[in-house]
Amino acid sequence: QVQLVESGGGSVQAGGSLRLSCAGFGYTYYWYCMGWFRQVPGKEREGVASMGTDGSIGYADSVKGRFTISKDNAKNTLYLQMNNLKPDDTAMYYCAAKSRGSRYALAPSEYNYWGQGTQVTVSS
């Protein structure tokens, strides 16, 4: 059974950095496309960054140049390095995996495995 566990969230001031981690259990990372998503109460979940098994990577326009997705296959862990954080980045962040398709995807509906989320709060 696939299990994803996020960590690394917290509270930072605007301009600060955080690195989120997502440890995967029950499967091997390189078999799945992976993604980071975020959600604010009352709003739809949105894709932030994604990495395909074909090496493709995509980012939401709002985070391009500030966030970097990466993974360590040996550790079965996905990362999201977030720099120059802004108050608008405040959200619950989730990692997810999808078992079909090789290209990256930012649509939450394409993903079938989700972590429990980690909160990121950025103050001005």
Short mmCIF file of N, CA and C in Angstrom, two decimals:
data_model
loop_
_atom_site.label_atom_id
_atom_site.label_comp_id
_atom_site.label_asym_id
_atom_site.label_seq_id
_atom_site.Cartn_x
_atom_site.Cartn_y
_atom_site.Cartn_z
N GLN A 1 0.85 -1.20 0.00
CA GLN A 1 0.00 0.00 0.00
C GLN A 1 0.87 1.23 0.00
N VAL A 2 0.54 2.18 -0.87
CA VAL A 2 1.32 3.40 -0.98
C VAL A 2 1.00 4.34 0.18
N GLN A 3 2.04 4.85 0.81
CA GLN A 3 1.86 5.81 1.90
C GLN A 3 2.84 6.96 1.71
N LEU A 4 2.35 8.18 1.85
CA LEU A 4 3.17 9.37 1.70
C LEU A 4 3.10 10.18 2.99
N VAL A 5 4.26 10.59 3.50
CA VAL A 5 4.32 11.33 4.75
C VAL A 5 5.12 12.60 4.55
N GLU A 6 4.45 13.76 4.66
CA GLU A 6 5.12 15.04 4.50
C GLU A 6 5.68 15.55 5.83
N SER A 7 6.70 16.37 5.72
CA SER A 7 7.28 17.04 6.88
C SER A 7 7.99 18.30 6.39
N GLY A 8 8.36 19.15 7.35
CA GLY A 8 9.15 20.33 7.01
C GLY A 8 8.38 21.63 7.00
N GLY A 9 7.09 21.58 7.20
CA GLY A 9 6.32 22.81 7.24
C GLY A 9 6.63 23.60 8.50
N GLY A 10 6.14 24.83 8.54
CA GLY A 10 6.37 25.68 9.70
C GLY A 10 5.98 27.11 9.41
N SER A 11 6.40 27.99 10.30
CA SER A 11 6.11 29.41 10.17
C SER A 11 7.39 30.18 9.89
N VAL A 12 7.35 31.02 8.88
CA VAL A 12 8.50 31.83 8.53
C VAL A 12 8.03 33.23 8.16
N GLN A 13 8.97 34.16 8.16
CA GLN A 13 8.66 35.50 7.70
C GLN A 13 8.84 35.58 6.18
N ALA A 14 8.17 36.55 5.59
CA ALA A 14 8.31 36.76 4.16
C ALA A 14 9.77 36.91 3.78
N GLY A 15 10.15 36.27 2.67
CA GLY A 15 11.53 36.28 2.24
C GLY A 15 12.33 35.09 2.73
N GLY A 16 11.77 34.35 3.67
CA GLY A 16 12.45 33.19 4.21
C GLY A 16 12.31 31.96 3.33
N SER A 17 12.88 30.86 3.83
CA SER A 17 12.90 29.61 3.07
C SER A 17 12.46 28.44 3.95
N LEU A 18 11.92 27.44 3.30
CA LEU A 18 11.58 26.16 3.93
C LEU A 18 11.83 25.06 2.92
N ARG A 19 12.14 23.86 3.42
CA ARG A 19 12.23 22.71 2.55
C ARG A 19 11.27 21.64 3.05
N LEU A 20 10.33 21.29 2.21
CA LEU A 20 9.39 20.23 2.53
C LEU A 20 9.93 18.90 2.04
N SER A 21 9.63 17.86 2.79
CA SER A 21 10.02 16.51 2.42
C SER A 21 8.77 15.62 2.37
N CYS A 22 8.83 14.62 1.51
CA CYS A 22 7.74 13.66 1.41
C CYS A 22 8.35 12.28 1.29
N ALA A 23 8.24 11.51 2.36
CA ALA A 23 8.78 10.16 2.36
C ALA A 23 7.73 9.19 1.84
N GLY A 24 8.15 8.32 0.94
CA GLY A 24 7.24 7.36 0.35
C GLY A 24 7.47 5.96 0.87
N PHE A 25 6.40 5.24 1.13
CA PHE A 25 6.47 3.88 1.62
C PHE A 25 5.55 2.99 0.80
N GLY A 26 5.99 1.76 0.60
CA GLY A 26 5.14 0.81 -0.07
C GLY A 26 5.29 0.77 -1.58
N TYR A 27 6.21 1.60 -2.12
CA TYR A 27 6.42 1.60 -3.56
C TYR A 27 7.76 2.26 -3.84
N THR A 28 8.14 2.31 -5.09
CA THR A 28 9.41 2.92 -5.48
C THR A 28 9.15 4.20 -6.24
N TYR A 29 9.83 5.26 -5.83
CA TYR A 29 9.54 6.58 -6.34
C TYR A 29 9.60 6.70 -7.85
N TYR A 30 10.58 6.03 -8.45
CA TYR A 30 10.78 6.28 -9.87
C TYR A 30 9.73 5.62 -10.73
N TRP A 31 8.81 4.88 -10.10
CA TRP A 31 7.71 4.30 -10.86
C TRP A 31 6.54 5.27 -11.03
N TYR A 32 6.57 6.37 -10.28
CA TYR A 32 5.40 7.24 -10.23
C TYR A 32 5.79 8.69 -10.51
N CYS A 33 4.86 9.40 -11.15
CA CYS A 33 4.98 10.84 -11.22
C CYS A 33 4.60 11.40 -9.86
N MET A 34 5.30 12.43 -9.44
CA MET A 34 5.10 13.01 -8.13
C MET A 34 4.78 14.49 -8.24
N GLY A 35 4.06 14.97 -7.24
CA GLY A 35 3.73 16.39 -7.27
C GLY A 35 3.53 16.96 -5.89
N TRP A 36 3.66 18.29 -5.82
CA TRP A 36 3.34 19.06 -4.62
C TRP A 36 2.14 19.94 -4.92
N PHE A 37 1.24 19.99 -3.96
CA PHE A 37 0.02 20.76 -4.10
C PHE A 37 -0.20 21.56 -2.83
N ARG A 38 -1.06 22.57 -2.91
CA ARG A 38 -1.37 23.34 -1.71
C ARG A 38 -2.84 23.74 -1.74
N GLN A 39 -3.35 23.97 -0.55
CA GLN A 39 -4.76 24.33 -0.43
C GLN A 39 -4.97 25.26 0.74
N VAL A 40 -5.76 26.28 0.49
CA VAL A 40 -6.18 27.23 1.50
C VAL A 40 -7.65 26.96 1.78
N PRO A 41 -8.09 27.05 3.04
CA PRO A 41 -9.51 26.80 3.35
C PRO A 41 -10.43 27.64 2.46
N GLY A 42 -11.41 26.98 1.88
CA GLY A 42 -12.36 27.68 1.04
C GLY A 42 -11.97 27.78 -0.41
N LYS A 43 -10.77 27.30 -0.73
CA LYS A 43 -10.30 27.35 -2.12
C LYS A 43 -9.96 25.95 -2.59
N GLU A 44 -9.91 25.80 -3.91
CA GLU A 44 -9.56 24.52 -4.48
C GLU A 44 -8.07 24.23 -4.31
N ARG A 45 -7.77 22.95 -4.27
CA ARG A 45 -6.37 22.54 -4.20
C ARG A 45 -5.70 22.87 -5.54
N GLU A 46 -4.48 23.39 -5.47
CA GLU A 46 -3.78 23.77 -6.69
C GLU A 46 -2.42 23.09 -6.78
N GLY A 47 -2.01 22.80 -8.02
CA GLY A 47 -0.71 22.22 -8.24
C GLY A 47 0.38 23.26 -8.11
N VAL A 48 1.47 22.89 -7.44
CA VAL A 48 2.59 23.79 -7.23
C VAL A 48 3.78 23.38 -8.08
N ALA A 49 4.12 22.10 -8.01
CA ALA A 49 5.27 21.58 -8.76
C ALA A 49 5.07 20.09 -8.98
N SER A 50 5.61 19.61 -10.07
CA SER A 50 5.46 18.19 -10.39
C SER A 50 6.68 17.68 -11.15
N MET A 51 6.97 16.41 -10.96
CA MET A 51 8.09 15.77 -11.62
C MET A 51 7.63 14.47 -12.25
N GLY A 52 7.82 14.32 -13.55
CA GLY A 52 7.41 13.11 -14.24
C GLY A 52 8.50 12.06 -14.23
N THR A 53 8.12 10.83 -14.53
CA THR A 53 9.09 9.76 -14.62
C THR A 53 9.96 9.89 -15.88
N ASP A 54 9.52 10.75 -16.81
CA ASP A 54 10.32 10.98 -18.02
C ASP A 54 11.32 12.12 -17.84
N GLY A 55 11.41 12.63 -16.61
CA GLY A 55 12.34 13.71 -16.32
C GLY A 55 11.75 15.10 -16.48
N SER A 56 10.51 15.18 -16.95
CA SER A 56 9.88 16.48 -17.12
C SER A 56 9.53 17.08 -15.76
N ILE A 57 9.60 18.40 -15.69
CA ILE A 57 9.28 19.13 -14.47
C ILE A 57 8.42 20.33 -14.82
N GLY A 58 7.43 20.61 -14.00
CA GLY A 58 6.59 21.77 -14.21
C GLY A 58 6.28 22.48 -12.92
N TYR A 59 6.08 23.78 -13.02
CA TYR A 59 5.77 24.61 -11.86
C TYR A 59 4.58 25.51 -12.16
N ALA A 60 3.85 25.83 -11.11
CA ALA A 60 2.83 26.85 -11.24
C ALA A 60 3.52 28.19 -11.49
N ASP A 61 2.90 29.06 -12.26
CA ASP A 61 3.50 30.35 -12.58
C ASP A 61 3.84 31.14 -11.31
N SER A 62 3.02 31.00 -10.30
CA SER A 62 3.19 31.79 -9.08
C SER A 62 4.44 31.41 -8.28
N VAL A 63 5.03 30.24 -8.58
CA VAL A 63 6.20 29.82 -7.80
C VAL A 63 7.46 29.66 -8.64
N LYS A 64 7.35 29.86 -9.94
CA LYS A 64 8.51 29.72 -10.82
C LYS A 64 9.63 30.66 -10.38
N GLY A 65 10.83 30.11 -10.32
CA GLY A 65 11.98 30.89 -9.91
C GLY A 65 12.18 30.94 -8.41
N ARG A 66 11.20 30.47 -7.65
CA ARG A 66 11.31 30.49 -6.18
C ARG A 66 11.30 29.08 -5.58
N PHE A 67 10.55 28.18 -6.18
CA PHE A 67 10.42 26.81 -5.66
C PHE A 67 11.16 25.84 -6.58
N THR A 68 11.72 24.79 -5.97
CA THR A 68 12.40 23.75 -6.74
C THR A 68 11.99 22.38 -6.24
N ILE A 69 11.53 21.54 -7.14
CA ILE A 69 11.16 20.17 -6.80
C ILE A 69 12.34 19.25 -7.12
N SER A 70 12.55 18.27 -6.26
CA SER A 70 13.63 17.32 -6.49
C SER A 70 13.28 16.02 -5.76
N LYS A 71 14.04 14.99 -6.04
CA LYS A 71 13.79 13.74 -5.34
C LYS A 71 15.09 12.97 -5.17
N ASP A 72 15.09 12.14 -4.16
CA ASP A 72 16.21 11.25 -3.89
C ASP A 72 15.67 9.83 -3.99
N ASN A 73 15.95 9.17 -5.10
CA ASN A 73 15.39 7.83 -5.31
C ASN A 73 15.90 6.84 -4.27
N ALA A 74 17.14 7.00 -3.85
CA ALA A 74 17.69 6.07 -2.86
C ALA A 74 16.95 6.16 -1.53
N LYS A 75 16.46 7.35 -1.22
CA LYS A 75 15.74 7.56 0.04
C LYS A 75 14.23 7.52 -0.16
N ASN A 76 13.78 7.34 -1.40
CA ASN A 76 12.34 7.36 -1.68
C ASN A 76 11.70 8.63 -1.13
N THR A 77 12.35 9.75 -1.34
CA THR A 77 11.89 11.02 -0.75
C THR A 77 11.83 12.11 -1.81
N LEU A 78 10.73 12.84 -1.76
CA LEU A 78 10.51 13.98 -2.64
C LEU A 78 10.70 15.25 -1.83
N TYR A 79 11.24 16.28 -2.46
CA TYR A 79 11.49 17.54 -1.76
C TYR A 79 10.86 18.71 -2.51
N LEU A 80 10.60 19.75 -1.75
CA LEU A 80 10.20 21.03 -2.34
C LEU A 80 10.97 22.12 -1.60
N GLN A 81 11.95 22.68 -2.26
CA GLN A 81 12.70 23.80 -1.69
C GLN A 81 11.95 25.08 -2.03
N MET A 82 11.59 25.83 -1.01
CA MET A 82 10.80 27.05 -1.20
C MET A 82 11.62 28.23 -0.71
N ASN A 83 11.97 29.12 -1.61
CA ASN A 83 12.74 30.31 -1.29
C ASN A 83 11.92 31.56 -1.53
N ASN A 84 12.35 32.65 -0.91
CA ASN A 84 11.67 33.94 -1.07
C ASN A 84 10.16 33.78 -0.86
N LEU A 85 9.81 33.17 0.23
CA LEU A 85 8.40 32.90 0.51
C LEU A 85 7.61 34.19 0.70
N LYS A 86 6.36 34.12 0.27
CA LYS A 86 5.44 35.26 0.37
C LYS A 86 4.23 34.87 1.19
N PRO A 87 3.54 35.86 1.78
CA PRO A 87 2.33 35.53 2.55
C PRO A 87 1.31 34.73 1.73
N ASP A 88 1.25 34.96 0.42
CA ASP A 88 0.32 34.21 -0.43
C ASP A 88 0.68 32.74 -0.55
N ASP A 89 1.86 32.36 -0.11
CA ASP A 89 2.26 30.95 -0.13
C ASP A 89 1.71 30.18 1.07
N THR A 90 1.10 30.90 2.01
CA THR A 90 0.52 30.25 3.18
C THR A 90 -0.57 29.28 2.76
N ALA A 91 -0.43 28.02 3.18
CA ALA A 91 -1.38 26.97 2.79
C ALA A 91 -0.98 25.66 3.45
N MET A 92 -1.85 24.69 3.33
CA MET A 92 -1.50 23.31 3.65
C MET A 92 -0.89 22.72 2.39
N TYR A 93 0.27 22.14 2.52
CA TYR A 93 0.98 21.57 1.38
C TYR A 93 0.90 20.04 1.42
N TYR A 94 0.60 19.46 0.27
CA TYR A 94 0.44 18.02 0.15
C TYR A 94 1.37 17.49 -0.94
N CYS A 95 1.89 16.30 -0.72
CA CYS A 95 2.55 15.62 -1.83
C CYS A 95 1.61 14.52 -2.32
N ALA A 96 1.80 14.15 -3.57
CA ALA A 96 0.93 13.16 -4.19
C ALA A 96 1.69 12.37 -5.24
N ALA A 97 1.16 11.20 -5.54
CA ALA A 97 1.75 10.33 -6.55
C ALA A 97 0.66 9.83 -7.49
N LYS A 98 1.03 9.70 -8.76
CA LYS A 98 0.08 9.13 -9.71
C LYS A 98 0.75 8.00 -10.44
N SER A 99 -0.02 6.94 -10.63
CA SER A 99 0.54 5.71 -11.16
C SER A 99 0.42 5.60 -12.68
N ARG A 100 -0.24 6.56 -13.32
CA ARG A 100 -0.39 6.51 -14.77
C ARG A 100 0.24 7.72 -15.42
N GLY A 101 0.84 7.50 -16.57
CA GLY A 101 1.44 8.60 -17.31
C GLY A 101 2.87 8.87 -16.86
N SER A 102 3.69 9.35 -17.78
CA SER A 102 5.08 9.59 -17.47
C SER A 102 5.43 11.07 -17.37
N ARG A 103 4.56 11.93 -17.88
CA ARG A 103 4.86 13.35 -17.87
C ARG A 103 4.35 13.99 -16.59
N TYR A 104 4.96 15.12 -16.22
CA TYR A 104 4.52 15.81 -15.01
C TYR A 104 3.08 16.28 -15.21
N ALA A 105 2.40 16.51 -14.10
CA ALA A 105 1.02 16.99 -14.16
C ALA A 105 0.72 17.84 -12.94
N LEU A 106 0.06 18.96 -13.13
CA LEU A 106 -0.28 19.86 -12.03
C LEU A 106 -1.77 19.80 -11.65
N ALA A 107 -2.51 18.96 -12.32
CA ALA A 107 -3.94 18.83 -11.99
C ALA A 107 -4.13 17.82 -10.87
N PRO A 108 -4.69 18.23 -9.75
CA PRO A 108 -4.88 17.30 -8.63
C PRO A 108 -5.70 16.07 -9.01
N SER A 109 -6.61 16.20 -9.94
CA SER A 109 -7.50 15.10 -10.30
C SER A 109 -6.75 13.92 -10.92
N GLU A 110 -5.52 14.13 -11.36
CA GLU A 110 -4.76 13.05 -11.98
C GLU A 110 -4.06 12.16 -10.96
N TYR A 111 -4.05 12.57 -9.69
CA TYR A 111 -3.29 11.87 -8.67
C TYR A 111 -4.17 10.96 -7.84
N ASN A 112 -3.65 9.79 -7.53
CA ASN A 112 -4.45 8.83 -6.78
C ASN A 112 -3.90 8.48 -5.40
N TYR A 113 -2.74 9.03 -5.03
CA TYR A 113 -2.21 8.80 -3.69
C TYR A 113 -1.80 10.15 -3.09
N TRP A 114 -2.19 10.38 -1.83
CA TRP A 114 -1.97 11.67 -1.18
C TRP A 114 -1.42 11.50 0.22
N GLY A 115 -0.57 12.46 0.62
CA GLY A 115 -0.13 12.52 1.99
C GLY A 115 -1.14 13.27 2.84
N GLN A 116 -0.82 13.42 4.12
CA GLN A 116 -1.76 14.06 5.05
C GLN A 116 -1.60 15.57 5.10
N GLY A 117 -0.50 16.09 4.55
CA GLY A 117 -0.29 17.52 4.47
C GLY A 117 0.59 18.07 5.58
N THR A 118 1.24 19.20 5.28
CA THR A 118 2.04 19.92 6.26
C THR A 118 1.79 21.41 6.07
N GLN A 119 1.59 22.11 7.17
CA GLN A 119 1.18 23.52 7.11
C GLN A 119 2.38 24.44 6.92
N VAL A 120 2.23 25.37 6.00
CA VAL A 120 3.23 26.42 5.79
C VAL A 120 2.55 27.77 6.02
N THR A 121 3.11 28.56 6.91
CA THR A 121 2.57 29.88 7.22
C THR A 121 3.66 30.93 7.03
N VAL A 122 3.37 31.92 6.20
CA VAL A 122 4.34 32.97 5.91
C VAL A 122 3.75 34.29 6.38
N SER A 123 4.45 34.95 7.27
CA SER A 123 3.97 36.22 7.81
C SER A 123 4.69 37.39 7.14
N SER A 124 3.99 38.51 7.06
CA SER A 124 4.56 39.68 6.39
C SER A 124 5.35 40.53 7.36
#
